[in-house]
mmCIF file of C-alpha atoms in Angstrom:
data_model
loop_
_atom_site.group_PDB
_atom_site.id
_atom_site.type_symbol
_atom_site.label_atom_id
_atom_site.label_comp_id
_atom_site.label_asym_id
_atom_site.label_seq_id
_atom_site.Cartn_x
_atom_site.Cartn_y
_atom_site.Cartn_z
ATOM 1 C CA UNK A 11 -19.218 21.579 -33.044
ATOM 2 C CA UNK A 12 -20.455 21.112 -36.568
ATOM 3 C CA UNK A 13 -18.435 17.964 -37.265
ATOM 4 C CA UNK A 14 -21.441 15.759 -38.063
ATOM 5 C CA UNK A 15 -21.348 13.644 -34.900
ATOM 6 C CA UNK A 16 -25.116 13.827 -34.406
ATOM 7 C CA UNK A 17 -25.777 12.905 -38.026
ATOM 8 C CA UNK A 18 -23.565 9.836 -37.780
ATOM 9 C CA UNK A 19 -24.989 9.001 -34.352
ATOM 10 C CA UNK A 20 -28.558 9.043 -35.675
ATOM 11 C CA UNK A 21 -27.601 6.803 -38.589
ATOM 12 C CA UNK A 22 -25.834 4.346 -36.282
ATOM 13 C CA UNK A 23 -28.760 4.276 -33.878
ATOM 14 C CA UNK A 24 -31.071 3.301 -36.735
ATOM 15 C CA UNK A 25 -28.688 0.617 -37.981
ATOM 16 C CA UNK A 26 -28.163 -0.807 -34.502
ATOM 17 C CA UNK A 27 -31.788 -0.289 -33.469
ATOM 18 C CA UNK A 28 -30.574 1.544 -30.392
ATOM 19 C CA UNK A 29 -31.814 4.793 -28.873
ATOM 20 C CA UNK A 30 -30.060 8.005 -29.855
ATOM 21 C CA UNK A 31 -29.462 10.774 -27.328
ATOM 22 C CA UNK A 32 -28.194 14.116 -28.582
ATOM 23 C CA UNK A 33 -26.194 15.429 -25.637
ATOM 24 C CA UNK A 34 -26.133 18.988 -26.979
ATOM 25 C CA UNK A 35 -29.953 19.033 -27.026
ATOM 26 C CA UNK A 36 -30.111 17.476 -23.557
ATOM 27 C CA UNK A 37 -27.578 19.954 -22.105
ATOM 28 C CA UNK A 38 -29.411 22.918 -23.640
ATOM 29 C CA UNK A 39 -32.742 21.688 -22.243
ATOM 30 C CA UNK A 40 -31.344 21.139 -18.738
ATOM 31 C CA UNK A 41 -29.279 24.332 -18.497
ATOM 32 C CA UNK A 42 -31.511 26.656 -20.512
ATOM 33 C CA UNK A 43 -28.412 27.909 -22.354
ATOM 34 C CA UNK A 44 -27.170 27.191 -25.858
ATOM 35 C CA UNK A 45 -23.952 25.252 -26.349
ATOM 36 C CA UNK A 46 -22.179 28.271 -27.910
ATOM 37 C CA UNK A 47 -23.191 30.385 -24.894
ATOM 38 C CA UNK A 48 -21.865 27.760 -22.480
ATOM 39 C CA UNK A 49 -18.508 27.755 -24.302
ATOM 40 C CA UNK A 50 -18.449 31.552 -24.282
ATOM 41 C CA UNK A 51 -19.080 31.682 -20.531
ATOM 42 C CA UNK A 52 -16.584 28.971 -19.664
#
């Protein structure tokens, strides 16, 4: 967490003209829990 993967991913998606999917955002939306909470519970 906090390593800049999403930032680099967004930049690459623009360069490659490919869709970008932020898995943290998707997981939070589907589970209703934040990523830090998921790590805490697991």
